[in-house]
Short mmCIF file of C-alpha atoms in Angstrom, two decimals:
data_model
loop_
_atom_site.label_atom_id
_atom_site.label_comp_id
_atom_site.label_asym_id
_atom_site.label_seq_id
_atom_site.Cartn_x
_atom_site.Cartn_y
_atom_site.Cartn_z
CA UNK A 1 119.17 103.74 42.78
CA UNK A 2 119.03 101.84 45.74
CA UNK A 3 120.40 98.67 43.74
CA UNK A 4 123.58 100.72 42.84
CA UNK A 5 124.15 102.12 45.85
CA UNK A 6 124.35 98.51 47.29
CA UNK A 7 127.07 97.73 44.42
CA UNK A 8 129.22 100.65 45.21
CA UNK A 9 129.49 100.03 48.86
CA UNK A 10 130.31 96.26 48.19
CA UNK A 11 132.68 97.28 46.02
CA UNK A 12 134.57 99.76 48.13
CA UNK A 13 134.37 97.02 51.51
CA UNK A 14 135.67 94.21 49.26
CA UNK A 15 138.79 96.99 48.19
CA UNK A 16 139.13 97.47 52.51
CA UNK A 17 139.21 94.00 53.53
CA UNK A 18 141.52 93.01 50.24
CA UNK A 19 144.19 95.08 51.50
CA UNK A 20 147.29 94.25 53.02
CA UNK A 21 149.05 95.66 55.99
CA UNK A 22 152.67 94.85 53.81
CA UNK A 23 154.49 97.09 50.84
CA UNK A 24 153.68 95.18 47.70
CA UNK A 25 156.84 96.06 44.90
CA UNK A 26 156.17 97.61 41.98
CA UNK A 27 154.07 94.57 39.34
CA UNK A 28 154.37 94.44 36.19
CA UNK A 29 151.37 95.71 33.71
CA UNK A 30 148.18 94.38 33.16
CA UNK A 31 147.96 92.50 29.72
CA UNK A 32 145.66 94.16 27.34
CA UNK A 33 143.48 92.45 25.04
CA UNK A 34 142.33 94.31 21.91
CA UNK A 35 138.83 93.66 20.91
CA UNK A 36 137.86 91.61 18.13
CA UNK A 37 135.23 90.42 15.96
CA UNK A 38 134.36 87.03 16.17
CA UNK A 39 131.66 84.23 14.95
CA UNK A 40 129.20 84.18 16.91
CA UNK A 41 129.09 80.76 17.36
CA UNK A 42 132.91 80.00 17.36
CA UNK A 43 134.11 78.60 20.57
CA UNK A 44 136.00 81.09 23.05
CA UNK A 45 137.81 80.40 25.96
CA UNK A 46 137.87 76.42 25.27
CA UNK A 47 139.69 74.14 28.31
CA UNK A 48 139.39 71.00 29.46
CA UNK A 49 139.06 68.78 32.89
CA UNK A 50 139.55 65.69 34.26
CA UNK A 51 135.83 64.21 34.91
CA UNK A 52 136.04 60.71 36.71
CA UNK A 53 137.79 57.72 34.99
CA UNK A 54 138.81 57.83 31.21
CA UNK A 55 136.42 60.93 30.90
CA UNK A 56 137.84 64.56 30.35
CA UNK A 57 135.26 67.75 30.22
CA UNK A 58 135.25 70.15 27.54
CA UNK A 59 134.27 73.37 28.33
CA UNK A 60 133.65 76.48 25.88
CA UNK A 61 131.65 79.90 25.61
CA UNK A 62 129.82 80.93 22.66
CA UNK A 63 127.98 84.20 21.67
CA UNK A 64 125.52 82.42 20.04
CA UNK A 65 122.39 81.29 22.50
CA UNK A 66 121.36 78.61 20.00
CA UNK A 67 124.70 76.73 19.63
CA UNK A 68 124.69 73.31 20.74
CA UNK A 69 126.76 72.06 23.51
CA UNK A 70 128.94 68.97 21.76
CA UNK A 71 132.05 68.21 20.64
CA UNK A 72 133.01 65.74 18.27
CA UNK A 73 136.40 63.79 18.74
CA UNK A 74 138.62 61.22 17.46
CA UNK A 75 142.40 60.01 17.45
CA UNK A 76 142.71 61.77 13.87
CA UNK A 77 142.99 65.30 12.60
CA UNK A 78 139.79 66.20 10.75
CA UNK A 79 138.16 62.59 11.57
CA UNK A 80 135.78 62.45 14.93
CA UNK A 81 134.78 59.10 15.33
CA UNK A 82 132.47 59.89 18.30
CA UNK A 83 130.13 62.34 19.74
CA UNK A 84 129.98 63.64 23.32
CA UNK A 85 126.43 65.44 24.39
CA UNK A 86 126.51 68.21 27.01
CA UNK A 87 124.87 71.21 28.83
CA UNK A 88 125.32 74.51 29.23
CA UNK A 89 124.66 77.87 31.64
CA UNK A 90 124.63 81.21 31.52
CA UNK A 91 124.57 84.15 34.12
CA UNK A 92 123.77 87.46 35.11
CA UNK A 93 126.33 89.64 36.80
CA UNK A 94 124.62 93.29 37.22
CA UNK A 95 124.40 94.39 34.22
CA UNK A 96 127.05 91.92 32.46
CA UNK A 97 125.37 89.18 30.75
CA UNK A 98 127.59 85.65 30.04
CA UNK A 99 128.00 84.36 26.75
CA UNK A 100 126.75 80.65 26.94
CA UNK A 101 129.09 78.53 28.70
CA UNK A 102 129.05 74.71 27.48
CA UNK A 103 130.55 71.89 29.29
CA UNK A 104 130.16 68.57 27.90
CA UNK A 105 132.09 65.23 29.06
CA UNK A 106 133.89 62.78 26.41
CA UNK A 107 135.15 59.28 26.55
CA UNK A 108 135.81 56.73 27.35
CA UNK A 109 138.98 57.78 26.33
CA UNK A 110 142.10 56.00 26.13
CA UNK A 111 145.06 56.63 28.14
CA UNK A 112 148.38 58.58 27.39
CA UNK A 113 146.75 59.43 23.43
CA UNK A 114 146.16 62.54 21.70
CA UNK A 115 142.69 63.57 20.49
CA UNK A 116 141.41 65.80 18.11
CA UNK A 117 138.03 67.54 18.74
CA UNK A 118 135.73 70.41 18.18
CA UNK A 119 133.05 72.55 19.77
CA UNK A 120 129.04 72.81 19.12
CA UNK A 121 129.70 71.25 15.75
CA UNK A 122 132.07 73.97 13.64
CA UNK A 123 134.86 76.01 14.54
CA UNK A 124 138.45 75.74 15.02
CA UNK A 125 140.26 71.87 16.24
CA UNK A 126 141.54 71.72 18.97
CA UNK A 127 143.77 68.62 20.51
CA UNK A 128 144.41 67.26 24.00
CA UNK A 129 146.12 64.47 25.47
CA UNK A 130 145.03 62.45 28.15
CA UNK A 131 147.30 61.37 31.24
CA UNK A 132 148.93 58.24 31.40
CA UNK A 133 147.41 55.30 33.35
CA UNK A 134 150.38 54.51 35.65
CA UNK A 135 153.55 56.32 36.52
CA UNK A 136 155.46 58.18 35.59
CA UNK A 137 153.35 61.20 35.73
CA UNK A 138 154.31 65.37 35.88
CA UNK A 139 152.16 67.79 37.27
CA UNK A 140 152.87 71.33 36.26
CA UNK A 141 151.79 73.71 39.91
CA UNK A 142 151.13 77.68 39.93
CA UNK A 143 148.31 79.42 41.55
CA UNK A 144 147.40 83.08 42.13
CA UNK A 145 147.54 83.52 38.22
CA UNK A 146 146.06 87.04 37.00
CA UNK A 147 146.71 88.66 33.87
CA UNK A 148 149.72 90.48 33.81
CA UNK A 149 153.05 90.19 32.20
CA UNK A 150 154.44 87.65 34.79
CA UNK A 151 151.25 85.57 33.84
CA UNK A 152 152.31 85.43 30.62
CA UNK A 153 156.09 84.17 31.42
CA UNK A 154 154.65 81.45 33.97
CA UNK A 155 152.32 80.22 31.14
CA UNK A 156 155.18 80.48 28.35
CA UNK A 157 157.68 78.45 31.08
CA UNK A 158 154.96 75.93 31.53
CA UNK A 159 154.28 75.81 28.10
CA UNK A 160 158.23 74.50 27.53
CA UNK A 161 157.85 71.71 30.15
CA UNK A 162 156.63 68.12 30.02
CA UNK A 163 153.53 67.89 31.65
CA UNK A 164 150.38 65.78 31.54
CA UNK A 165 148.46 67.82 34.55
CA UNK A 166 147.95 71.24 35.39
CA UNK A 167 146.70 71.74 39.84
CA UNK A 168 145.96 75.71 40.68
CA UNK A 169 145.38 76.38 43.96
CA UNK A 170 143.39 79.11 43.40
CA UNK A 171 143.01 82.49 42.01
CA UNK A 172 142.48 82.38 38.48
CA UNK A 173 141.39 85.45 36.94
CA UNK A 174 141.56 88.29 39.61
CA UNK A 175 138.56 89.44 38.12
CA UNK A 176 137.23 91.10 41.47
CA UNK A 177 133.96 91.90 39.71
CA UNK A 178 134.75 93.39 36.49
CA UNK A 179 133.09 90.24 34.58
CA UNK A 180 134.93 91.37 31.19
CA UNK A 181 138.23 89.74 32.80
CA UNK A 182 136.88 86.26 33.52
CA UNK A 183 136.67 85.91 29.22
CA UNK A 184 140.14 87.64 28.65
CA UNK A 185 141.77 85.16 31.18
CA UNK A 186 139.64 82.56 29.30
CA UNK A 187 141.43 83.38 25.83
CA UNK A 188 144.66 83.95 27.69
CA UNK A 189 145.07 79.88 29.19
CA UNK A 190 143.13 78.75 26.41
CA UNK A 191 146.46 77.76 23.98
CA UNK A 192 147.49 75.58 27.35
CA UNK A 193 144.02 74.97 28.97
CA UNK A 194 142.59 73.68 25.98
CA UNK A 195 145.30 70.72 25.48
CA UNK A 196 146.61 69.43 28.78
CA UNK A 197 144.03 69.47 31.48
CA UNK A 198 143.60 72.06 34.10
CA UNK A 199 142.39 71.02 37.61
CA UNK A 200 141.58 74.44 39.58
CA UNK A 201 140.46 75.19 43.06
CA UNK A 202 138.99 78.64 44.56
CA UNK A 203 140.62 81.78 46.19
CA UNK A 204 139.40 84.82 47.46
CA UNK A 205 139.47 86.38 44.33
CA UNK A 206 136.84 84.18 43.16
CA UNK A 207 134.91 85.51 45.69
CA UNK A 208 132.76 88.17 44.50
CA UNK A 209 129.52 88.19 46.23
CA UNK A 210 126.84 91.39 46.71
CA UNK A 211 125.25 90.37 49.32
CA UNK A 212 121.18 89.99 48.29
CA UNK A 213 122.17 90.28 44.57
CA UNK A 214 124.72 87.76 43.46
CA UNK A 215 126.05 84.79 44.94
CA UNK A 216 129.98 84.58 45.18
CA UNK A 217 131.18 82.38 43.29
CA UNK A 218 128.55 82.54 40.47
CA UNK A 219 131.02 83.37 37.62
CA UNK A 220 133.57 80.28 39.18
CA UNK A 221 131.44 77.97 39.90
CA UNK A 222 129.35 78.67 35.89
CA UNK A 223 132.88 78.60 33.77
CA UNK A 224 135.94 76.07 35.81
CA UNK A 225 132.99 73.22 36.33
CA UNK A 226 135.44 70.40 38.65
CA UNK A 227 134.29 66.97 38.57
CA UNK A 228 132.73 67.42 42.15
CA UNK A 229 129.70 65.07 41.47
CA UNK A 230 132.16 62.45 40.14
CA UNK A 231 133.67 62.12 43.26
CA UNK A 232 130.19 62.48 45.57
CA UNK A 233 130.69 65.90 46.86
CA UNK A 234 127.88 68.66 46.36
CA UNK A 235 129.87 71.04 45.79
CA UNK A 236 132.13 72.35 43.05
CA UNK A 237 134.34 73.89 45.84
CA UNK A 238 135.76 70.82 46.84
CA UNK A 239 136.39 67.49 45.15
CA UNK A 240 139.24 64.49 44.15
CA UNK A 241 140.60 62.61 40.98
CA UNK A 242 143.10 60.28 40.82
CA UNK A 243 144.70 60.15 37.59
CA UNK A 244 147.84 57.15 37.49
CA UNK A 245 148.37 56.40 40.56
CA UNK A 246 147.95 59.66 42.80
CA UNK A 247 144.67 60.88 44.58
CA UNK A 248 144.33 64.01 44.47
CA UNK A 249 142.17 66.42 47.43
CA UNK A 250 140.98 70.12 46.20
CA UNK A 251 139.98 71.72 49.23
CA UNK A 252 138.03 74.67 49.62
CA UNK A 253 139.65 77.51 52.16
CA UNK A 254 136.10 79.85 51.30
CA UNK A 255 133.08 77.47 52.02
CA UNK A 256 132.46 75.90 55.49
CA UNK A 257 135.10 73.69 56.65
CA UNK A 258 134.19 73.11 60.76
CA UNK A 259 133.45 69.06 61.71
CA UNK A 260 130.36 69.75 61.13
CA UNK A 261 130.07 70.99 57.60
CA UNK A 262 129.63 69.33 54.65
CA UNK A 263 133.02 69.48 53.03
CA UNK A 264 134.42 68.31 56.69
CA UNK A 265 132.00 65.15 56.53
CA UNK A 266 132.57 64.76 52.82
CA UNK A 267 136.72 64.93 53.24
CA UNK A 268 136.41 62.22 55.80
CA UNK A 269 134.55 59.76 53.85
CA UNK A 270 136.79 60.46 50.66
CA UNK A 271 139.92 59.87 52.92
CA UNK A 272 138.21 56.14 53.86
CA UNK A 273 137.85 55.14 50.54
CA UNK A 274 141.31 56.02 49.01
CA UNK A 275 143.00 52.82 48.03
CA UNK A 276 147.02 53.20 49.01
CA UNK A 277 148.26 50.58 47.02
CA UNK A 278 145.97 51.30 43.79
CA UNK A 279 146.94 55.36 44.63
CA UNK A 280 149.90 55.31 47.15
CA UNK A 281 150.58 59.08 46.07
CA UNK A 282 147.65 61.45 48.27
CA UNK A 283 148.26 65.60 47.77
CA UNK A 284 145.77 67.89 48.95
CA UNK A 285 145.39 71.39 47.63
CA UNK A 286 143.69 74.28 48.42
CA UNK A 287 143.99 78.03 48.60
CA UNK A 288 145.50 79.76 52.29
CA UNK A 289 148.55 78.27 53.72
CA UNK A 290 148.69 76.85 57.02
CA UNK A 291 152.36 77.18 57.06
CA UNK A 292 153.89 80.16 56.46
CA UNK A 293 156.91 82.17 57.13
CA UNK A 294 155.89 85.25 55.23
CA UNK A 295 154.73 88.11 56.56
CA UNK A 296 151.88 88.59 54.24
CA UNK A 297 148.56 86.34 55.57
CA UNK A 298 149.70 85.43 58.65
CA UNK A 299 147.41 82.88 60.79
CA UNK A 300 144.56 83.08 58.36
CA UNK A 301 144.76 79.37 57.85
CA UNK A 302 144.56 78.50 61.06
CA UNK A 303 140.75 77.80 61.43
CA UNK A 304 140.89 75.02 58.72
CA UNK A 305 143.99 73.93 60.08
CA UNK A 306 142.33 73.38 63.30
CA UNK A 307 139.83 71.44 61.76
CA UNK A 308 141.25 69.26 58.52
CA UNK A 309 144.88 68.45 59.37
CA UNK A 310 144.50 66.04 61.57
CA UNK A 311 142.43 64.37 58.70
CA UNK A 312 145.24 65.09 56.41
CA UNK A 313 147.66 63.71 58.95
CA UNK A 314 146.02 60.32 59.98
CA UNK A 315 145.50 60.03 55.98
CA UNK A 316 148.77 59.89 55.42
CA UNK A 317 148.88 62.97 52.87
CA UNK A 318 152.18 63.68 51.21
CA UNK A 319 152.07 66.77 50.02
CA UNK A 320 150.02 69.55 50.27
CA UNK A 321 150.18 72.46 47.87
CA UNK A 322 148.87 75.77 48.29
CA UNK A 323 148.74 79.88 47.49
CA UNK A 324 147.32 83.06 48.46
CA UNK A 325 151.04 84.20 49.85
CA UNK A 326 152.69 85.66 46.98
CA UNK A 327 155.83 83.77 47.12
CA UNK A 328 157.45 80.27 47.44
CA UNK A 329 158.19 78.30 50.26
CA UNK A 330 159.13 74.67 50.98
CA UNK A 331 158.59 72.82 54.42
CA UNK A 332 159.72 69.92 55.84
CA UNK A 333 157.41 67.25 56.63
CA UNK A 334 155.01 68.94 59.50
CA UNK A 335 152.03 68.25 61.66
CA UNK A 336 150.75 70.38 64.55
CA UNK A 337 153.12 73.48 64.01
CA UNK A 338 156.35 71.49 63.71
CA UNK A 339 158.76 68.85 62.14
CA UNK A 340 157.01 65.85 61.75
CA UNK A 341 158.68 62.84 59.63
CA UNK A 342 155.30 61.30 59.07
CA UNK A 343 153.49 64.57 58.07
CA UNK A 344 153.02 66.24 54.74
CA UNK A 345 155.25 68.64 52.68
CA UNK A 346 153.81 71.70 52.45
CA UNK A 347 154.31 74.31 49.64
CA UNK A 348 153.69 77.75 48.87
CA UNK A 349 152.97 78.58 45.33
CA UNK A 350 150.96 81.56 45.05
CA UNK A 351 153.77 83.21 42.31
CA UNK A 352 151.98 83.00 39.23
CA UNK A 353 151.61 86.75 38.53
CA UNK A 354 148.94 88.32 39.76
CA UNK A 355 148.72 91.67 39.76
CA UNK A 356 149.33 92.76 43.21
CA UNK A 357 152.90 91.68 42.97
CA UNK A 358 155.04 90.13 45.15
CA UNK A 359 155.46 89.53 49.07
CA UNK A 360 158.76 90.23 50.07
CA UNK A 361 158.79 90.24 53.62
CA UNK A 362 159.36 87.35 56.00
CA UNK A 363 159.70 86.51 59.25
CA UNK A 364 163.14 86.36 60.94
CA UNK A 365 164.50 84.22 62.06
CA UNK A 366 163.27 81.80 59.86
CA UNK A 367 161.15 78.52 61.41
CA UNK A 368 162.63 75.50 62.16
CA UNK A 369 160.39 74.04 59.70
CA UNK A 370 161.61 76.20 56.63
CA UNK A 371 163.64 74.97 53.84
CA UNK A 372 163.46 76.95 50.81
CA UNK A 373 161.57 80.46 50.43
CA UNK A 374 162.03 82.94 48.28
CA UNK A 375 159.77 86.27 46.91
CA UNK A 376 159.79 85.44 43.14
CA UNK A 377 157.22 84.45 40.25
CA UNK A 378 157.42 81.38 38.85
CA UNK A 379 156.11 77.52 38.80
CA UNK A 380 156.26 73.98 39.88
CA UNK A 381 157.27 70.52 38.49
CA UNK A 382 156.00 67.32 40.17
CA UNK A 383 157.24 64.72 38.44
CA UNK A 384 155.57 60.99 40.43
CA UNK A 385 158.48 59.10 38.89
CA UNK A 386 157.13 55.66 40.31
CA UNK A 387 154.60 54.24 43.66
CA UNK A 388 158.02 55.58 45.80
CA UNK A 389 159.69 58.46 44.79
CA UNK A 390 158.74 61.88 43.39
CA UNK A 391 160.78 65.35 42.18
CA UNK A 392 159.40 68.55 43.38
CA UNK A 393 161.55 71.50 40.90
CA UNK A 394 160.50 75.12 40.60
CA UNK A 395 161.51 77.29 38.20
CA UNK A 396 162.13 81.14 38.57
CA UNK A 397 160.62 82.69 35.84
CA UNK A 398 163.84 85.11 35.70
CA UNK A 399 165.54 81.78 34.62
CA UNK A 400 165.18 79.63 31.89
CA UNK A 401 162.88 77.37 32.15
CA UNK A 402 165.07 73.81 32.70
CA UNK A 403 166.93 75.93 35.68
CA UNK A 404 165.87 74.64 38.58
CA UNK A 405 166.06 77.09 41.46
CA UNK A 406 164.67 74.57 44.21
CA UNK A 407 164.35 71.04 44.10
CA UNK A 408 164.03 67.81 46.00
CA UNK A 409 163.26 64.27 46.40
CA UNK A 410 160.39 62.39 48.24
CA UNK A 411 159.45 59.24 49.12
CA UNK A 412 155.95 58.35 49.26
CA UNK A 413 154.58 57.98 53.15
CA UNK A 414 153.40 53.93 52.73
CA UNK A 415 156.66 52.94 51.58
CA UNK A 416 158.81 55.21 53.46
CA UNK A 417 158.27 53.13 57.01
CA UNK A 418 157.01 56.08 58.81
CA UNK A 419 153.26 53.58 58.84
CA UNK A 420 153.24 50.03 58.75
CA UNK A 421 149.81 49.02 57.23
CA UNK A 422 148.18 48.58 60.63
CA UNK A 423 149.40 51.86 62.11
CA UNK A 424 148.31 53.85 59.57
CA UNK A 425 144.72 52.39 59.53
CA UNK A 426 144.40 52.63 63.56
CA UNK A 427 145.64 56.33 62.49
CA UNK A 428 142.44 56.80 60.38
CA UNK A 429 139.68 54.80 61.94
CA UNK A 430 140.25 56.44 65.10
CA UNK A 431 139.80 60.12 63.43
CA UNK A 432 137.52 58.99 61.13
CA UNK A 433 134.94 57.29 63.66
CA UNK A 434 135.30 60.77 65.39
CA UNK A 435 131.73 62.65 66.11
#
């Protein structure tokens, strides 16, 4: 009694502190997902990951306890040349029980090839194809994702682009404790998830902790396994890749970030080792905005930003991408609350579909700092075109899907002479070698 007492009040605080002081429009439905009988042991909710170089993860859930976690692959249909052993987890989520979830890491695996594979020995194939080694390279952007009818026209728009990478700043599912939806969004993303790969970060809808019962990010941190180890963090909160020529930063707005924390300490040694002219493309993503025009989730970056831009900044970071504001916006280059030629781009893409719709309020005038923003569901294109120059597009999902309703050019920060090679590493051993 006592137990479910606890659950109801969490339940009803989480609902206070999710709301927002702004008038939401009307969203569109909720998809629905009739049940159906399945093989136990077929794989559900299949996706893959990018796990350190020439490896990719495989991750599935099964209903059967005693299925094993592998996957056989090859570079023919029906033929799998080699064998990749895994692991697998389950949890507990009051009185939802997981299927078991199976991750299991392939390769080496060659670059810019398709691959045929299949889970725990049986089942359906599946295929995937790996990034390219070196540029050209397109990254397909949308966070704040849900299950809803806008959902499902970001994922068919991203579905017509060219992409090799898929970044998600966070909020997958908006499960907000009702377990069941953490498998439907599984099957939903699984035609894309399961073929390009998907590299995801946490919001606060991940978040779904009662306190003394169930740590908050259990079902996250169990099913979207990042390659965190791979690149010597602890936690699966925050980690890098680099994948042809970019380093890539997933940030964590939900765990500790102060100087003294453990992602803090683990940013600044990841920053020292990234190699500009073997990656001379570094974006950073994560889930709460530090700048942003809207009126929904004002200043609620501001504590990281405190902390981690001037990390980002002395690193040279060119872009940093990131949602929780239901709506695009595009900066200029910024650093410390202003224009800043040798800061990063920052941009708002939290208009994936989520169910709480859209935020259509902003603050006038607009910032000096604002280029583009706009209250509308949609994605992003980043196409790293070579070691110099990139094109940011996003697409309106009220448009077809080659429209392009904002775009622009950038050039990379080493070889746009905002740092010579000496500033920029007097820029970064003077933060770094900071207490």
């Amino acid at each position: 009694m006592e137990r479910t007492l606890l659950v109801t009040f969490s339940l009803i605080l989480f609902a206070s502190v999710a709301a927002d002081d702004y008038v939401r429009p009307k969203p569109r439905q909720a998809l629905q997902f009739p049940w159906k009988q399945k093989s136990t042991s077929q794989p559900e909710q299949v996706h893959i990951s990018l796990a350190g170089d020439k490896h990719m993860r495989v991750s599935w859930v099964t209903n059967d306890k005693s299925s094993p976690s592998c996957v056989e692959y090859g570079t023919s249909p029906g033929k799998y040349s080699f064998l990749g052993q895994g692991e697998s987890t389950s949890y507990s989520y009051i009185f939802y029980r997981s299927g078991k979830i199976h991750h299991a890491v392939i390769g080496p695996l060659e670059p810019d090839t398709v691959y045929y594979y299949r889970c725990g020995g049986g089942g359906p194939e599946f295929h995937l194809k790996t990034p390219p080694s070196r540029f050209p390279i397109t990254f397909a952007v949308a966070g704040d994702l849900g299950q809803t009818g806008w959902t499902k026209s970001t994922l068919d728009h991203i579905d017509q682009c060219k992409y090799e990478v898929h970044l998600l700043p966070g909020d997958l599912s908006y499960a907000d404790y009702m377990q069941h939806k953490w498998d439907t969004f599984g099957e939903l993303v699984q035609p894309l998830a399961s073929v390009r790969p998907w590299m995801v970060t946490q919001g606060n809808h991940e978040k779904e902790n009662i306190p003394f019962v169930v740590d908050e990010f259990v079902s996250y941190n169990s099913r979207w396994k990042m390659p965190y180890a791979e690149s010597g963090s602890n936690s699966n909160l925050y980690y890098s890749f680099e994948v042809a020529g970019v380093h890539v930063i997933m940030l964590g707005s939900y765990t500790d970030y102060d100087r003294y924390s453990d992602q803090y300490n683990w940013l600044k040694g990841d920053l020292a080792k990234v190699d500009r002219e073997r990656t001379p493309w570094l974006i950073a993503l994560f889930h709460v905005p530090w700048y942003n025009s809207n009126d929904a989730h004002q200043n609620e970056g501001d504590g990281m930003m405190a902390e981690m831009e001037p990390l980002l900044y002395a690193s040279g970071v060119d872009i940093v991408f990131t949602g929780h504001v239901h709506a695009y916006e595009r900066t200029k280059r910024v650093n410390n609350g202003k224009s800043d030629p040798c800061g990063p781009v920052h941009i708002t893409i939290g208009d994936g579909g989520n169910r709480e719709g859209l935020a259509r309020k902003y603050k006038d005038p607009s910032p000096e700092w604002s280029v583009f923003r706009e209250a509308s569901f949609g994605h992003g294109e980043l196409q790293m075109v070579n070691s110099t120059h990139a094109h940011w597009t996003w697409h309106r999902n009220d448009d077809d899907e080659p429209t392009k309703s904002d775009e622009v050019w950038l050039t990379s920060l080493v070889n746009s002479g905002c740092w010579t090679e000496k500033k920029w590493n007097e820029n970064l051993r003077k933060i770094l070698m900071e207490p």
